Amino acid sequence: MSPDSHSPSLSNDNATQLHALYEEMRPQHLYPLWEVLSALVTPTPRAPTVAARWDYDTARAYLLRAGDLISAEKAERRVLILENPGTPGTAGITTSLYAGLQLILPGEIAPCHRHSQCALRFVLEGGGAHTSVDGEKVVMNPFDLVLTPNWQWHDHGNESSKPMIWLDGLDIPTVRHFDASFAEQLGQPAHPETVRPGDSLARYGRNMRPLRGATADRRPAHQPLFHYPYLEWRASLAALAAAETPDPWIGHALEFLNPFDGEAVMPTISAHVRLLPRGFATKPRRSTDGTVFVVVEGQGHARIGSKDFTLSERDVIVAPSWDEVTFQADRELVLFAYSDRTAQEKLGLYREARG
Ligand code: GTQ
């Protein structure tokens, strides 16, 4: 720990003796709190991460080059990490969450594994490839949200004729924070298919569930649904936008839910979509959940803290905790977003401020 500038003022004599004390204690791994208290317990959040933007076309070109050089099978997951420039070496895009761009080429399989980390996939390009979750394939299309909740077997395959690219959002830094990571390989490329594609969406995706006692539940009870198709969420967002005026700080917004408890999609990750009508500008807002945004449709600008970003389709931007955020829609702007909000709410930490 390095001393901060708010340490108590001391007479020269005391200061000399105190510093001698610090030197003596240091080998015992003992440090004076009073030198660092105000840096540890800050009046407002001080995220080490910074606001940043990743241009999709630039990242895509590098990812396709990687695709020429290493197979999905060899890489296990062929992904470019979107690492926050403020926290090099962490693989985090926020302090608690990770983002990566994953490529699966036609005919490839990213082999089956499972891990403690929760993952979401937000599809950016291609169509017809699949993620298999505990043996159930979900066919992925642009802007679909697909979950792989923790400890569920998953592999990815591409039986289509086009490259498939999606954004991975995982809670890797959160799991690392708790030192709670486990992972294992199935030992075969793909999990045996246990049920027809779309089975969970049919059972749990329409505000229904199998009648208890009549049908055995195949999915874990607390995590029944893992596919939120673009066609469905986009239609809901359009209906919402047609029905009411947008929230001045957020625009029109719908959160993805876990139908089991009506809470966030996974224990550590919340996800939502927003629509900002053409010409609409949000008022400044800050929140403690550093947030990753993906531009789904439209064009506009974001101001995050003191930085301005131009937004084009499929770009990714990140807003650190407590940075003031405003969006301006030059054309109707649709955004996908994920953050650790649900984890912070469970811990009693979440706050937001509307300016
Ligand atoms: O697809 O399972 O971007 O395990 C990082 C770790 C993707 C995955 C990532 C993973 C995966």
Coordinates of C-alpha atoms and ligand atoms in Angstrom, one line a residue:
M1 CA 0.0 0.0 0.0
S2 CA 1.3 3.4 -0.7
P3 CA 0.5 6.4 1.5
D4 CA -2.1 8.7 0.2
S5 CA -2.2 12.5 0.5
H6 CA -4.8 12.6 3.2
S7 CA -2.8 11.1 6.0
P8 CA -3.0 12.9 9.3
S9 CA -0.5 15.7 9.8
L10 CA 2.1 15.0 12.3
S11 CA 4.9 16.7 14.1
N12 CA 8.3 16.0 12.4
D13 CA 9.4 14.0 15.3
N14 CA 6.4 11.7 15.3
A15 CA 6.6 11.4 11.6
T16 CA 10.1 10.1 11.7
Q17 CA 9.3 7.6 14.4
L18 CA 6.2 6.5 12.6
H19 CA 8.1 5.9 9.4
A20 CA 10.7 3.9 11.3
L21 CA 7.7 1.9 12.7
Y22 CA 6.4 1.3 9.2
E23 CA 9.8 0.1 8.0
E24 CA 10.1 -2.3 10.9
M25 CA 6.6 -3.7 10.4
R26 CA 6.7 -4.1 6.7
P27 CA 8.6 -7.5 6.7
Q28 CA 5.8 -8.8 8.9
H29 CA 3.2 -7.7 6.3
L30 CA 1.7 -5.1 8.7
Y31 CA 0.7 -1.7 7.5
P32 CA -0.9 1.5 9.0
L33 CA -4.5 1.8 7.8
W34 CA -4.5 5.6 8.6
E35 CA -2.1 6.2 5.7
V36 CA -4.5 4.6 3.2
L37 CA -8.0 4.7 4.7
S38 CA -9.3 7.4 2.4
A39 CA -8.1 5.6 -0.7
L40 CA -9.6 2.3 0.5
V41 CA -13.0 3.6 1.7
T42 CA -13.8 6.2 -1.0
P43 CA -16.7 8.6 -0.8
T44 CA -17.7 7.6 -4.3
P45 CA -16.6 4.8 -6.6
R46 CA -13.2 5.1 -8.2
A47 CA -13.1 2.5 -11.0
P48 CA -9.7 1.6 -12.3
T49 CA -11.4 0.9 -15.7
V50 CA -11.9 3.6 -18.3
A51 CA -14.6 4.3 -20.9
A52 CA -13.6 2.7 -24.2
R53 CA -15.0 1.7 -27.6
W54 CA -14.2 -1.2 -29.9
D55 CA -14.9 -0.7 -33.5
Y56 CA -16.5 -3.9 -34.9
D57 CA -14.9 -3.9 -38.3
T58 CA -11.4 -3.5 -36.9
A59 CA -11.9 -6.2 -34.3
R60 CA -13.6 -8.5 -36.9
A61 CA -10.6 -8.2 -39.3
Y62 CA -8.2 -9.4 -36.6
L63 CA -10.5 -12.2 -35.6
L64 CA -10.8 -13.5 -39.1
R65 CA -7.0 -13.4 -39.4
A66 CA -6.8 -15.5 -36.3
G67 CA -9.4 -17.8 -38.0
D68 CA -6.8 -18.5 -40.7
L69 CA -4.1 -19.3 -38.2
I70 CA -5.8 -21.4 -35.4
S71 CA -8.8 -23.7 -35.4
A72 CA -11.6 -23.4 -32.9
E73 CA -10.8 -27.0 -31.8
K74 CA -7.1 -26.2 -31.2
A75 CA -7.9 -22.9 -29.4
E76 CA -10.7 -24.5 -27.4
R77 CA -12.3 -21.0 -27.7
R78 CA -11.1 -18.8 -30.5
V79 CA -11.9 -15.4 -28.9
L80 CA -10.4 -11.9 -28.9
I81 CA -10.6 -10.5 -25.4
L82 CA -11.9 -6.9 -25.2
E83 CA -9.7 -5.9 -22.3
N84 CA -10.3 -2.6 -20.6
P85 CA -7.4 -0.2 -21.3
G86 CA -7.4 0.9 -17.7
T87 CA -6.8 -2.6 -16.3
P88 CA -4.2 -4.3 -18.5
G89 CA -3.6 -8.0 -17.6
T90 CA -7.0 -8.5 -16.0
A91 CA -8.9 -9.7 -19.1
G92 CA -11.8 -7.7 -17.7
I93 CA -13.8 -5.1 -19.6
T94 CA -15.3 -3.9 -16.3
T95 CA -13.9 -4.7 -12.9
S96 CA -16.2 -7.7 -12.5
L97 CA -17.0 -8.8 -16.1
Y98 CA -15.3 -10.0 -19.2
A99 CA -16.1 -9.5 -22.9
G100 CA -14.7 -11.3 -26.0
L101 CA -15.5 -11.8 -29.6
Q102 CA -15.8 -15.4 -30.6
L103 CA -15.5 -16.8 -34.1
I104 CA -16.7 -20.2 -35.3
L105 CA -16.0 -21.0 -39.0
P106 CA -18.2 -23.3 -41.1
G107 CA -17.7 -27.0 -40.1
E108 CA -15.9 -26.1 -36.8
I109 CA -16.7 -27.2 -33.3
A110 CA -15.5 -25.4 -30.1
P111 CA -15.3 -28.5 -27.9
C112 CA -17.6 -29.2 -25.0
H113 CA -16.6 -28.0 -21.5
R114 CA -18.2 -26.6 -18.4
H115 CA -17.0 -24.1 -15.8
S116 CA -18.0 -22.1 -12.7
Q117 CA -18.3 -18.9 -14.8
C118 CA -21.7 -17.8 -16.2
A119 CA -21.6 -16.8 -19.9
L120 CA -23.9 -15.0 -22.3
R121 CA -23.6 -14.8 -26.0
F122 CA -24.9 -11.9 -28.0
V123 CA -24.8 -12.8 -31.7
L124 CA -23.3 -10.2 -34.0
E125 CA -22.9 -11.9 -37.4
G126 CA -23.7 -15.0 -39.3
G127 CA -26.7 -17.4 -38.8
G128 CA -27.4 -21.0 -38.2
A129 CA -24.5 -21.9 -36.0
H130 CA -25.4 -23.3 -32.6
T131 CA -24.5 -23.5 -29.0
S132 CA -25.4 -26.7 -27.3
V133 CA -26.3 -26.4 -23.6
D134 CA -26.4 -29.7 -21.7
G135 CA -27.2 -31.4 -25.0
E136 CA -29.8 -29.0 -26.3
K137 CA -28.9 -27.1 -29.4
V138 CA -30.0 -23.5 -29.8
V139 CA -29.7 -22.2 -33.4
M140 CA -28.2 -18.7 -33.2
N141 CA -29.2 -15.8 -35.3
P142 CA -28.0 -12.1 -35.2
F143 CA -28.8 -10.3 -32.0
D144 CA -30.2 -13.4 -30.2
L145 CA -29.2 -13.7 -26.6
V146 CA -28.0 -17.2 -25.5
L147 CA -27.0 -18.1 -22.0
T148 CA -24.7 -20.8 -20.7
P149 CA -25.4 -20.7 -17.0
N150 CA -22.6 -21.9 -14.7
W151 CA -21.6 -25.5 -14.7
Q152 CA -23.7 -26.4 -17.7
W153 CA -21.9 -28.4 -20.5
H154 CA -21.6 -26.3 -23.7
D155 CA -20.1 -26.6 -27.1
H156 CA -20.4 -24.4 -30.1
G157 CA -20.7 -25.7 -33.7
N158 CA -21.3 -24.1 -37.1
E159 CA -23.1 -26.2 -39.7
S160 CA -23.9 -23.1 -41.8
S161 CA -21.9 -21.9 -44.7
K162 CA -20.9 -18.5 -43.1
P163 CA -18.5 -17.5 -40.3
M164 CA -20.4 -16.8 -37.1
I165 CA -19.3 -14.1 -34.6
W166 CA -20.8 -13.3 -31.3
L167 CA -19.9 -11.3 -28.2
D168 CA -19.2 -13.5 -25.1
G169 CA -20.0 -11.9 -21.7
L170 CA -18.7 -13.8 -18.7
D171 CA -18.2 -13.2 -15.0
I172 CA -14.6 -14.3 -15.2
P173 CA -13.2 -11.5 -12.9
T174 CA -16.1 -12.0 -10.4
V175 CA -15.3 -15.7 -10.1
R176 CA -11.6 -14.9 -9.8
H177 CA -12.4 -12.4 -7.1
F178 CA -14.0 -15.2 -5.1
D179 CA -11.3 -17.7 -6.0
A180 CA -14.1 -20.1 -7.0
S181 CA -13.2 -21.3 -10.5
F182 CA -13.6 -24.9 -11.5
A183 CA -13.6 -26.2 -15.1
E184 CA -13.6 -29.5 -16.9
Q185 CA -13.6 -30.9 -20.4
L186 CA -16.2 -33.4 -21.5
G187 CA -13.5 -35.2 -23.5
Q188 CA -15.5 -35.4 -26.7
P189 CA -16.1 -32.5 -29.1
A190 CA -19.8 -32.2 -28.8
H191 CA -22.2 -33.2 -26.0
P192 CA -24.6 -36.0 -27.2
E193 CA -27.9 -34.4 -28.3
T194 CA -30.4 -35.0 -25.5
V195 CA -33.4 -33.2 -26.7
R196 CA -34.7 -31.5 -29.9
P197 CA -33.5 -27.9 -30.5
G198 CA -35.9 -25.3 -29.1
D199 CA -37.3 -27.5 -26.4
S200 CA -36.6 -25.2 -23.5
L201 CA -37.9 -22.1 -25.3
A202 CA -41.2 -24.0 -26.0
R203 CA -41.5 -25.1 -22.4
Y204 CA -40.3 -22.0 -20.5
G205 CA -40.2 -19.1 -23.0
R206 CA -43.9 -18.3 -23.2
N207 CA -44.7 -17.6 -19.6
M208 CA -45.5 -21.2 -19.1
R209 CA -43.9 -24.3 -17.6
P210 CA -44.6 -28.0 -17.6
L211 CA -47.4 -28.8 -15.2
R212 CA -45.8 -30.3 -12.1
G213 CA -46.2 -34.0 -11.9
A214 CA -47.2 -34.4 -15.5
T215 CA -43.8 -33.8 -17.2
A216 CA -40.3 -34.3 -15.8
D217 CA -38.2 -31.2 -15.7
R218 CA -35.1 -31.7 -17.7
R219 CA -33.5 -28.3 -17.1
P220 CA -32.2 -27.2 -13.7
A221 CA -35.2 -25.7 -12.0
H222 CA -33.5 -22.4 -11.3
Q223 CA -32.2 -21.8 -14.8
P224 CA -34.8 -23.2 -17.2
L225 CA -34.5 -20.8 -20.2
F226 CA -31.3 -20.0 -22.2
H227 CA -32.5 -18.5 -25.5
Y228 CA -34.0 -15.0 -26.0
P229 CA -34.5 -14.6 -29.7
Y230 CA -34.0 -11.2 -31.4
L231 CA -37.3 -11.5 -33.1
E232 CA -39.1 -11.7 -29.8
W233 CA -37.3 -9.1 -27.8
R234 CA -37.2 -6.6 -30.7
A235 CA -41.0 -6.9 -31.2
S236 CA -41.5 -6.2 -27.5
L237 CA -39.2 -3.2 -27.6
A238 CA -41.0 -1.8 -30.6
A239 CA -44.4 -2.3 -28.9
L240 CA -43.1 -0.5 -25.8
A241 CA -41.7 2.4 -27.9
A242 CA -45.0 2.8 -29.7
A243 CA -47.0 2.9 -26.4
E244 CA -45.2 5.4 -24.2
T245 CA -42.7 8.2 -24.0
P246 CA -39.1 7.2 -23.3
D247 CA -37.6 7.4 -19.8
P248 CA -35.5 10.6 -19.9
W249 CA -32.4 9.0 -18.5
I250 CA -32.5 5.6 -20.2
G251 CA -34.9 5.6 -23.2
H252 CA -37.2 2.6 -23.7
A253 CA -35.8 -0.4 -21.9
L254 CA -36.6 -4.1 -21.3
E255 CA -34.6 -6.4 -19.1
F256 CA -34.2 -10.1 -19.9
L257 CA -35.5 -12.2 -17.1
N258 CA -35.0 -15.7 -15.6
P259 CA -38.6 -17.0 -15.6
F260 CA -37.8 -19.1 -12.5
D261 CA -37.8 -16.1 -10.2
G262 CA -38.3 -13.0 -12.4
E263 CA -34.8 -11.9 -11.6
A264 CA -31.8 -11.2 -13.8
V265 CA -30.8 -13.9 -16.3
M266 CA -28.0 -15.3 -14.3
P267 CA -26.8 -14.8 -10.6
T268 CA -23.9 -12.5 -11.6
I269 CA -25.1 -10.9 -14.8
S270 CA -28.0 -8.7 -15.7
A271 CA -28.9 -7.9 -19.4
H272 CA -31.3 -5.5 -21.1
V273 CA -32.1 -3.8 -24.4
R274 CA -32.9 -0.2 -25.0
L275 CA -34.4 1.8 -27.8
L276 CA -33.8 5.5 -28.2
P277 CA -36.0 7.2 -30.8
R278 CA -34.4 9.1 -33.6
G279 CA -33.2 12.5 -32.3
F280 CA -33.6 11.5 -28.6
A281 CA -30.9 12.4 -26.1
T282 CA -30.8 10.9 -22.6
K283 CA -30.2 13.0 -19.5
P284 CA -26.9 12.2 -17.7
R285 CA -27.1 9.2 -15.4
R286 CA -24.5 7.3 -13.4
S287 CA -24.7 3.9 -11.8
T288 CA -22.4 1.6 -9.8
D289 CA -22.7 -1.2 -12.4
G290 CA -20.0 -0.7 -15.0
T291 CA -21.9 -1.6 -18.2
V292 CA -21.0 -3.1 -21.6
F293 CA -23.1 -1.8 -24.5
V294 CA -23.5 -3.3 -28.0
V295 CA -25.0 -1.2 -30.8
V296 CA -27.7 -3.4 -32.4
E297 CA -29.2 -0.8 -34.8
G298 CA -28.8 2.8 -35.7
Q299 CA -26.3 5.5 -35.2
G300 CA -25.5 8.0 -32.5
H301 CA -23.1 9.2 -29.9
A302 CA -22.3 8.3 -26.3
R303 CA -20.6 10.6 -23.8
I304 CA -19.1 8.6 -20.9
G305 CA -17.3 10.6 -18.3
S306 CA -15.3 13.1 -20.3
K307 CA -15.1 10.9 -23.4
D308 CA -17.2 11.1 -26.6
F309 CA -17.8 8.1 -28.8
T310 CA -19.5 7.7 -32.2
L311 CA -21.7 4.7 -32.3
S312 CA -22.1 2.4 -35.3
E313 CA -23.8 -1.0 -35.6
R314 CA -22.0 -3.8 -33.7
D315 CA -19.6 -1.5 -31.9
V316 CA -19.0 -2.3 -28.3
I317 CA -18.5 0.4 -25.6
V318 CA -18.0 0.2 -21.9
A319 CA -19.0 2.6 -19.2
P320 CA -17.1 2.3 -15.9
S321 CA -18.9 2.4 -12.5
W322 CA -20.1 5.9 -11.7
D323 CA -19.1 7.6 -14.9
E324 CA -21.8 9.9 -16.1
V325 CA -23.4 8.5 -19.3
T326 CA -25.5 10.1 -22.0
F327 CA -26.7 8.7 -25.3
Q328 CA -27.7 10.7 -28.3
A329 CA -29.6 8.9 -31.1
D330 CA -28.9 10.3 -34.6
R331 CA -31.0 7.5 -36.0
E332 CA -33.3 5.2 -34.0
L333 CA -30.7 3.5 -31.7
V334 CA -31.1 0.0 -30.3
L335 CA -28.6 -1.1 -27.7
F336 CA -27.9 -4.4 -25.9
A337 CA -26.3 -4.0 -22.4
Y338 CA -25.0 -6.2 -19.7
S339 CA -23.6 -5.5 -16.2
D340 CA -23.1 -6.9 -12.7
R341 CA -26.2 -5.0 -11.4
T342 CA -27.9 -8.1 -10.1
A343 CA -24.8 -9.2 -8.1
Q344 CA -24.5 -5.7 -6.6
E345 CA -28.2 -5.6 -5.7
K346 CA -27.9 -9.0 -3.9
L347 CA -25.0 -7.5 -2.0
G348 CA -26.8 -4.3 -1.2
L349 CA -24.4 -2.2 -3.1
Y350 CA -26.2 -1.0 -6.2
R351 CA -26.8 2.7 -6.6
E352 CA -27.6 5.1 -9.4
A353 CA -27.9 8.8 -9.7
R354 CA -29.9 10.8 -12.3
G355 CA -28.5 14.2 -13.1
Ligands
GTQ1 O1 -17.5 -20.2 -25.0 O2 -17.2 -21.3 -23.2 O3 -15.0 -16.0 -24.4 O4 -15.2 -20.7 -21.7 C1 -14.2 -17.3 -22.6 C2 -14.3 -18.5 -21.9 C3 -15.9 -18.1 -24.1 C4 -17.0 -20.3 -23.9 C5 -15.0 -17.1 -23.7 C6 -15.2 -19.5 -22.3 C7 -16.0 -19.3 -23.4

